[in-house]
Coordinates of C-alpha atoms in Angstrom, one line a residue:
M1 CA 80.8 87.9 -146.8
G2 CA 82.1 85.4 -144.2
K3 CA 84.3 86.6 -141.4
Q4 CA 87.2 84.3 -142.4
M5 CA 87.6 84.9 -146.1
P6 CA 90.2 82.5 -147.6
Q7 CA 93.1 84.4 -149.2
S8 CA 95.5 81.6 -150.2
L9 CA 94.8 79.1 -153.0
Q10 CA 95.3 76.2 -150.5
D11 CA 92.7 77.8 -148.1
A12 CA 90.2 78.1 -151.0
L13 CA 90.7 74.5 -152.0
A14 CA 90.3 73.3 -148.4
F15 CA 87.1 75.4 -148.1
I16 CA 85.6 73.9 -151.2
A17 CA 86.4 70.4 -149.9
D18 CA 84.5 71.1 -146.8
Y19 CA 81.7 73.1 -148.4
I20 CA 80.6 70.4 -150.8
E21 CA 80.0 67.7 -148.2
A22 CA 79.0 64.9 -150.6
P23 CA 79.3 64.2 -154.3
L24 CA 76.3 64.0 -156.6
P25 CA 74.3 60.9 -156.1
P26 CA 75.5 57.9 -158.2
V27 CA 73.4 56.7 -161.2
R28 CA 73.3 53.4 -163.0
L29 CA 74.2 53.7 -166.7
A30 CA 74.4 51.2 -169.5
L31 CA 78.0 50.4 -170.4
S32 CA 77.5 52.1 -173.8
A33 CA 76.9 55.4 -171.9
A34 CA 79.4 55.0 -169.1
F35 CA 82.6 56.0 -170.9
G36 CA 84.5 58.8 -169.1
H37 CA 82.4 58.5 -165.9
M38 CA 83.9 57.7 -162.5
L39 CA 83.0 54.3 -161.0
A40 CA 80.9 54.6 -157.9
E41 CA 81.2 51.0 -156.7
D42 CA 83.8 48.3 -156.4
V43 CA 83.5 45.7 -159.2
R44 CA 84.3 42.0 -158.5
A45 CA 84.5 39.5 -161.3
P46 CA 81.2 37.7 -161.6
V47 CA 82.8 35.0 -163.7
S48 CA 86.3 33.7 -164.4
L49 CA 88.2 34.9 -167.5
P50 CA 88.6 32.8 -169.6
R51 CA 85.4 31.0 -168.8
N52 CA 86.8 27.8 -170.2
D53 CA 90.1 26.2 -171.1
L54 CA 91.0 27.6 -174.6
A55 CA 93.7 26.9 -177.1
A56 CA 96.3 29.7 -177.1
M57 CA 97.7 28.7 -180.6
D58 CA 96.7 27.1 -183.8
G59 CA 97.7 23.4 -183.8
F60 CA 96.5 20.1 -182.5
A61 CA 95.0 19.3 -179.1
V62 CA 96.5 16.1 -177.7
R63 CA 96.9 14.0 -174.6
S64 CA 100.5 14.3 -173.2
T65 CA 100.4 10.6 -172.6
D66 CA 100.2 10.0 -176.4
V67 CA 103.5 11.9 -176.9
R68 CA 106.7 9.8 -176.7
E69 CA 109.6 10.9 -174.5
D70 CA 111.4 12.1 -177.7
G71 CA 108.5 14.4 -178.5
T72 CA 107.1 12.4 -181.4
A73 CA 103.7 11.0 -182.0
K74 CA 101.5 9.7 -184.8
L75 CA 97.8 10.3 -184.1
I76 CA 94.5 10.1 -185.8
V77 CA 92.8 13.4 -186.5
G78 CA 89.5 12.7 -184.8
Q79 CA 87.8 16.2 -185.0
T80 CA 88.3 19.8 -185.9
I81 CA 87.5 22.5 -183.4
T82 CA 87.2 26.2 -184.3
A83 CA 86.9 29.3 -182.2
G84 CA 83.2 29.9 -181.4
Q85 CA 82.3 26.2 -181.5
T86 CA 80.3 25.5 -178.3
K87 CA 80.5 21.7 -178.1
T88 CA 83.4 19.3 -178.6
G89 CA 83.7 15.5 -178.4
E90 CA 86.0 13.9 -175.8
L91 CA 89.5 13.3 -177.1
R92 CA 90.2 9.6 -177.1
R93 CA 93.6 8.0 -176.7
G94 CA 95.6 8.0 -179.9
E95 CA 93.6 10.9 -181.3
A96 CA 94.4 14.6 -182.0
A97 CA 92.0 17.4 -182.6
R98 CA 92.8 20.1 -185.1
I99 CA 92.2 23.3 -183.2
T100 CA 92.4 27.1 -183.8
T101 CA 93.4 29.9 -181.4
G102 CA 90.6 30.7 -178.9
A103 CA 88.8 27.4 -179.5
L104 CA 87.3 25.3 -176.7
M105 CA 89.7 22.6 -175.5
P106 CA 88.1 19.1 -175.8
P107 CA 87.8 17.0 -172.7
G108 CA 90.9 14.8 -172.2
A109 CA 93.3 17.1 -174.0
D110 CA 96.0 18.8 -171.9
R111 CA 98.2 20.5 -174.4
V112 CA 98.3 22.0 -177.9
V113 CA 101.1 21.2 -180.3
V114 CA 101.6 24.1 -182.6
V115 CA 100.9 23.7 -186.3
E116 CA 104.6 24.3 -187.1
D117 CA 105.5 21.1 -185.3
A118 CA 102.9 19.0 -187.1
Q119 CA 102.6 17.2 -190.5
V120 CA 99.2 16.0 -191.7
A121 CA 99.0 13.1 -194.1
G122 CA 95.4 11.9 -194.9
G123 CA 93.6 11.4 -191.6
E124 CA 96.7 11.3 -189.5
V125 CA 99.1 13.8 -188.0
R126 CA 102.8 13.3 -187.2
L127 CA 104.1 15.5 -184.4
Q128 CA 107.7 16.4 -183.7
T129 CA 107.9 18.6 -180.5
S130 CA 109.5 18.8 -177.2
V131 CA 108.2 17.1 -174.1
N132 CA 108.8 20.3 -172.2
A133 CA 107.2 22.6 -174.7
K134 CA 104.5 25.0 -173.4
P135 CA 101.0 23.5 -173.3
H136 CA 99.6 26.6 -175.2
I137 CA 96.4 26.6 -173.2
R138 CA 94.6 29.5 -171.6
R139 CA 93.2 28.0 -168.4
I140 CA 89.9 28.9 -166.7
G141 CA 90.5 32.0 -164.5
E142 CA 94.1 32.5 -165.8
D143 CA 93.4 36.2 -166.5
V144 CA 90.7 36.9 -163.8
A145 CA 89.5 34.6 -161.1
R146 CA 85.8 34.7 -160.2
G147 CA 85.3 37.0 -157.2
L148 CA 88.5 39.0 -157.7
L149 CA 88.3 42.8 -157.1
V150 CA 89.1 44.1 -160.6
L151 CA 88.0 47.8 -160.4
E152 CA 87.7 50.0 -157.4
A153 CA 85.3 52.8 -156.9
G154 CA 86.8 56.1 -158.1
V155 CA 88.4 54.6 -161.3
R156 CA 87.7 56.6 -164.5
L157 CA 86.1 54.3 -167.1
G158 CA 88.2 54.3 -170.2
P159 CA 88.3 51.9 -173.2
G160 CA 90.2 49.3 -171.2
Q161 CA 87.9 49.3 -168.2
L162 CA 84.8 49.1 -170.5
A163 CA 86.3 46.2 -172.4
L164 CA 86.8 44.3 -169.1
L165 CA 83.3 45.0 -167.9
T166 CA 81.9 43.9 -171.3
A167 CA 83.9 40.7 -171.1
F168 CA 82.0 39.9 -167.9
G169 CA 78.7 40.3 -169.7
L170 CA 77.6 43.2 -167.5
R171 CA 74.9 45.5 -168.9
S172 CA 75.2 48.5 -166.6
V173 CA 77.5 50.0 -163.9
L174 CA 77.0 52.4 -161.0
V175 CA 78.8 55.7 -161.7
F176 CA 78.9 59.2 -160.5
P177 CA 77.1 61.5 -163.0
R178 CA 79.0 64.2 -164.8
P179 CA 78.4 67.5 -163.0
K180 CA 76.0 69.8 -165.0
V181 CA 77.8 73.1 -165.5
G182 CA 76.2 76.2 -166.9
L183 CA 78.8 78.5 -168.5
L184 CA 77.9 82.3 -168.7
S185 CA 80.0 85.2 -169.8
T186 CA 79.2 88.7 -168.6
G187 CA 80.1 92.1 -170.0
D188 CA 78.6 94.9 -172.2
E189 CA 81.8 94.8 -174.3
L190 CA 81.4 91.1 -175.3
V191 CA 80.0 90.0 -178.7
Q192 CA 79.3 86.5 -180.0
S193 CA 81.8 85.5 -182.7
P194 CA 81.4 85.7 -185.6
G195 CA 79.5 88.9 -185.8
F196 CA 79.8 92.7 -186.1
V197 CA 82.2 94.2 -183.6
A198 CA 81.8 97.9 -182.9
A199 CA 84.6 100.2 -181.5
G200 CA 85.1 99.2 -177.8
Q201 CA 83.7 95.7 -178.2
I202 CA 85.5 92.4 -178.4
Y203 CA 84.6 88.8 -179.2
D204 CA 83.9 86.6 -176.2
T205 CA 86.8 84.1 -176.2
N206 CA 86.2 82.7 -172.7
R207 CA 83.3 80.4 -173.4
P208 CA 84.9 78.7 -176.4
M209 CA 88.1 78.4 -174.3
L210 CA 86.5 77.1 -171.0
L211 CA 83.9 74.8 -172.5
P212 CA 86.4 72.1 -173.7
M213 CA 88.3 72.5 -170.5
L214 CA 85.2 71.8 -168.6
Q215 CA 84.3 68.8 -170.7
A216 CA 87.9 67.4 -170.3
A217 CA 87.4 67.8 -166.5
G218 CA 84.4 65.5 -166.7
S219 CA 81.5 68.1 -166.9
E220 CA 78.4 68.2 -168.9
V221 CA 78.3 71.8 -170.1
T222 CA 75.5 74.1 -171.2
D223 CA 76.6 77.2 -173.0
L224 CA 74.5 80.0 -171.5
G225 CA 75.8 82.7 -173.8
I226 CA 76.5 86.3 -172.8
A227 CA 74.8 88.5 -170.2
K228 CA 74.9 92.3 -170.2
D229 CA 76.3 94.2 -167.2
D230 CA 72.8 94.5 -165.8
P231 CA 72.3 93.2 -162.2
E232 CA 68.7 92.2 -162.9
E233 CA 69.6 90.3 -166.0
I234 CA 72.6 88.6 -164.4
L235 CA 70.6 87.6 -161.3
A236 CA 67.8 86.2 -163.5
R237 CA 70.3 84.2 -165.5
L238 CA 72.0 82.9 -162.4
V239 CA 68.8 81.8 -160.7
E240 CA 67.8 80.0 -163.9
A241 CA 71.2 78.3 -164.1
A242 CA 71.1 77.3 -160.5
R243 CA 67.7 75.6 -161.0
D244 CA 69.0 73.4 -163.8
H245 CA 72.7 72.9 -163.1
D246 CA 75.0 71.6 -160.4
L247 CA 77.5 74.4 -160.9
P248 CA 77.0 77.7 -162.7
I249 CA 80.3 79.3 -163.7
T250 CA 80.6 83.0 -164.8
S251 CA 83.5 84.8 -166.4
G252 CA 83.8 88.6 -166.3
G253 CA 81.8 91.1 -164.3
A254 CA 80.4 94.6 -164.3
S255 CA 82.5 97.3 -165.8
V256 CA 82.3 99.3 -162.6
G257 CA 83.2 97.7 -159.2
F258 CA 83.4 94.0 -160.0
A259 CA 83.5 92.9 -156.4
D260 CA 80.6 95.0 -155.2
H261 CA 78.5 94.3 -158.2
M262 CA 78.8 90.5 -158.1
T263 CA 78.6 90.5 -154.3
E264 CA 75.3 92.4 -154.5
V265 CA 73.9 90.1 -157.2
V266 CA 74.9 86.8 -155.5
S267 CA 73.9 87.9 -152.0
R268 CA 70.4 88.7 -153.1
R269 CA 69.7 84.9 -153.6
G270 CA 72.7 83.4 -151.8
Y271 CA 76.0 84.0 -150.2
L272 CA 79.5 84.9 -151.5
E273 CA 81.8 82.7 -149.4
F274 CA 85.1 84.1 -150.6
W275 CA 86.4 86.5 -153.2
K276 CA 90.0 87.6 -154.0
L277 CA 92.7 85.1 -153.7
A278 CA 96.5 85.6 -153.4
L279 CA 96.8 84.5 -157.0
R280 CA 98.3 86.2 -160.1
P281 CA 96.6 86.3 -162.6
G282 CA 93.2 85.4 -161.2
K283 CA 92.9 87.4 -158.0
P284 CA 89.2 88.2 -158.4
I285 CA 88.0 84.7 -158.2
G286 CA 84.8 84.2 -156.2
F287 CA 82.9 81.3 -154.8
G288 CA 79.5 81.1 -153.2
D289 CA 76.0 79.9 -153.8
V290 CA 72.7 81.0 -155.5
D291 CA 69.6 79.3 -154.2
D292 CA 71.8 76.7 -152.5
C293 CA 73.6 75.9 -155.7
P294 CA 77.4 76.5 -155.7
I295 CA 78.6 79.1 -158.1
L296 CA 82.1 80.0 -159.3
L297 CA 83.0 83.5 -160.5
L298 CA 86.0 83.7 -162.8
P299 CA 87.8 86.8 -164.0
G300 CA 87.1 88.0 -167.5
N301 CA 90.7 88.1 -168.8
P302 CA 91.5 84.9 -170.6
L303 CA 94.7 83.9 -168.8
A304 CA 93.1 84.8 -165.4
A305 CA 90.1 82.7 -166.3
I306 CA 92.2 79.7 -167.4
A307 CA 94.3 79.9 -164.2
G308 CA 91.2 80.2 -162.0
F309 CA 89.5 77.3 -163.7
A310 CA 92.6 75.1 -163.7
L311 CA 93.3 75.6 -160.0
V312 CA 89.8 76.1 -158.5
G313 CA 87.2 75.1 -161.1
R314 CA 88.7 71.7 -161.7
A315 CA 88.6 71.2 -157.9
L316 CA 84.9 72.0 -157.8
V317 CA 84.1 69.6 -160.6
A318 CA 86.2 66.9 -158.9
R319 CA 84.4 67.3 -155.6
L320 CA 81.0 67.2 -157.2
E321 CA 82.1 64.0 -158.9
G322 CA 83.3 62.4 -155.8
R323 CA 87.0 63.0 -156.2
K324 CA 89.3 64.5 -153.5
V325 CA 90.1 68.2 -153.8
V326 CA 93.1 69.0 -151.7
G327 CA 96.3 67.2 -152.7
S328 CA 94.6 65.2 -155.5
R329 CA 95.9 67.2 -158.4
A330 CA 98.1 65.1 -160.8
V331 CA 101.3 67.1 -160.5
W332 CA 104.0 67.2 -163.1
R333 CA 107.4 68.6 -162.1
L334 CA 109.9 69.7 -164.7
P335 CA 113.0 71.8 -164.5
V336 CA 112.5 75.4 -165.6
S337 CA 114.6 76.8 -168.4
G338 CA 115.6 80.0 -166.7
P339 CA 115.5 81.8 -163.3
L340 CA 112.2 83.2 -162.0
A341 CA 111.3 85.5 -159.2
K342 CA 108.0 86.6 -157.5
P343 CA 106.8 87.9 -154.2
S344 CA 106.4 85.3 -151.5
G345 CA 103.0 84.6 -150.1
R346 CA 101.3 84.6 -153.5
T347 CA 100.7 81.9 -156.1
D348 CA 101.8 82.9 -159.6
V349 CA 100.6 81.1 -162.8
L350 CA 102.7 81.4 -166.0
L351 CA 102.1 80.1 -169.5
G352 CA 104.8 77.6 -170.4
R353 CA 106.0 75.7 -173.4
L354 CA 107.5 72.2 -173.1
R355 CA 111.1 71.6 -174.3
H356 CA 111.7 68.2 -175.8
D357 CA 114.8 66.1 -176.2
P358 CA 115.5 64.4 -179.6
S359 CA 113.6 61.3 -178.5
G360 CA 110.4 63.4 -178.0
G361 CA 110.2 63.4 -174.2
A362 CA 109.6 66.6 -172.3
T363 CA 112.8 67.5 -170.4
A364 CA 112.1 71.1 -169.3
V365 CA 109.5 73.9 -169.3
E366 CA 110.1 77.4 -170.7
P367 CA 108.0 80.3 -169.5
L368 CA 106.5 82.4 -172.3
P369 CA 106.8 86.1 -172.3
Y370 CA 104.2 87.7 -170.1
Q371 CA 102.0 90.0 -172.2
G372 CA 99.1 90.6 -169.8
S373 CA 96.3 88.3 -168.9
A374 CA 94.1 89.7 -171.7
S375 CA 96.4 88.6 -174.5
P376 CA 95.2 85.5 -176.4
R377 CA 98.4 85.3 -178.5
Y378 CA 100.5 83.3 -176.0
L379 CA 97.6 81.1 -175.0
A380 CA 97.8 79.6 -178.5
E381 CA 101.5 78.9 -178.1
A382 CA 101.4 77.5 -174.5
D383 CA 101.4 73.8 -173.7
V384 CA 101.1 74.0 -169.9
L385 CA 100.7 76.3 -166.9
I386 CA 103.6 76.8 -164.5
V387 CA 102.4 77.1 -160.9
L388 CA 104.7 78.9 -158.5
H389 CA 103.5 78.4 -155.0
A390 CA 103.2 81.0 -152.2
E391 CA 106.4 79.8 -150.5
Q392 CA 108.5 80.1 -153.6
A393 CA 110.2 83.4 -154.3
E394 CA 113.5 82.9 -156.1
I395 CA 113.6 79.9 -158.5
R396 CA 116.9 79.0 -160.1
A397 CA 117.3 77.8 -163.7
G398 CA 117.0 74.0 -163.7
E399 CA 115.0 73.9 -160.5
P400 CA 111.8 71.7 -160.7
V401 CA 108.5 73.6 -160.8
E402 CA 104.9 72.4 -160.8
V403 CA 103.4 72.1 -164.3
L404 CA 99.8 71.6 -165.2
P405 CA 98.2 70.6 -168.5
I406 CA 96.0 73.5 -169.8
W407 CA 93.4 71.7 -171.9
Q408 CA 93.2 68.3 -170.2
D409 CA 92.0 67.6 -166.7
G410 CA 95.1 67.5 -164.5
M411 CA 93.3 66.0 -161.5
S412 CA 92.2 62.6 -162.6

């Protein structure tokens, strides 16, 4: 154990930010494989968008000098240009070109008269428009000018970002890899569901619960199953996980003396940096390393495990992926439906349900009844976690409180 063991949640997050000095090295991925990854480099537009002047409406491309002051014109239809056509002839005086939306503007044309303002008779078109009407042309670089900084490092690549990168014709992009997390449950009482459950045994709900939370936080997760309360087995599983992963995460511990048991196991191949936070539920959260690989120890009770992962586990994943830890969490603040009280100096986490107004927007958060951190019933009814910080003691009805999404990553 270190001499200065962090006790507050804020101390723990600050410790993690300093402990993991650098994120995982960036990798170059094909765009098709980059969804959900965080960009590791600034991207400047290699070309302008649009790349050429394009028609913005269906109609007729014309020269403005061929349109009279009253907006009328009678022109010869000299060519037809459709979207995807790569070559056009120059538009001569007295001519119009029938054109479709997205088609290449012909040289010489400087406006498009919409089809509603045109009448075609034989090989001619009569126009009745306004001299001041929009030109209906998408100009080169109108959307993005070449060299413009369009995406900054640290942006999460979603569908819109990938569409933009694809529009530039890029094949690959430099991103931070998803941290590889190994998820292990421990406990003699745990059984894989479905299966036979003897008296005194329970199904392991923590791995099915934490796995999608880890994936939503940006992790690549390996389900390591269940380990018995045997120090040798746990140590062997942790050493193996540390070899192949960036962050092993355990939930649960030995049935006798959780702290001493896990301290002994971890310290045989590493160091337990801190254990026990001023957090309810989730006090027995530990962080350290095995064979120089960081490891997070979560409590076995489901609500305590969720609270620990939402507040500490997401911070670890964020740091490994190159995001900030302290102060980076995306915080919602909503008024609480009723008064709350807790001891000062401790962070409390409650399950909450969003209250909605008739339009569907969330207007308040309602704490669910506390039934112990081992009860899965209210987990199924909860929308969010309510985080009451150490300095808060008496919270009045209607007072804003911090609210975190449970199942999505609240730190992006």
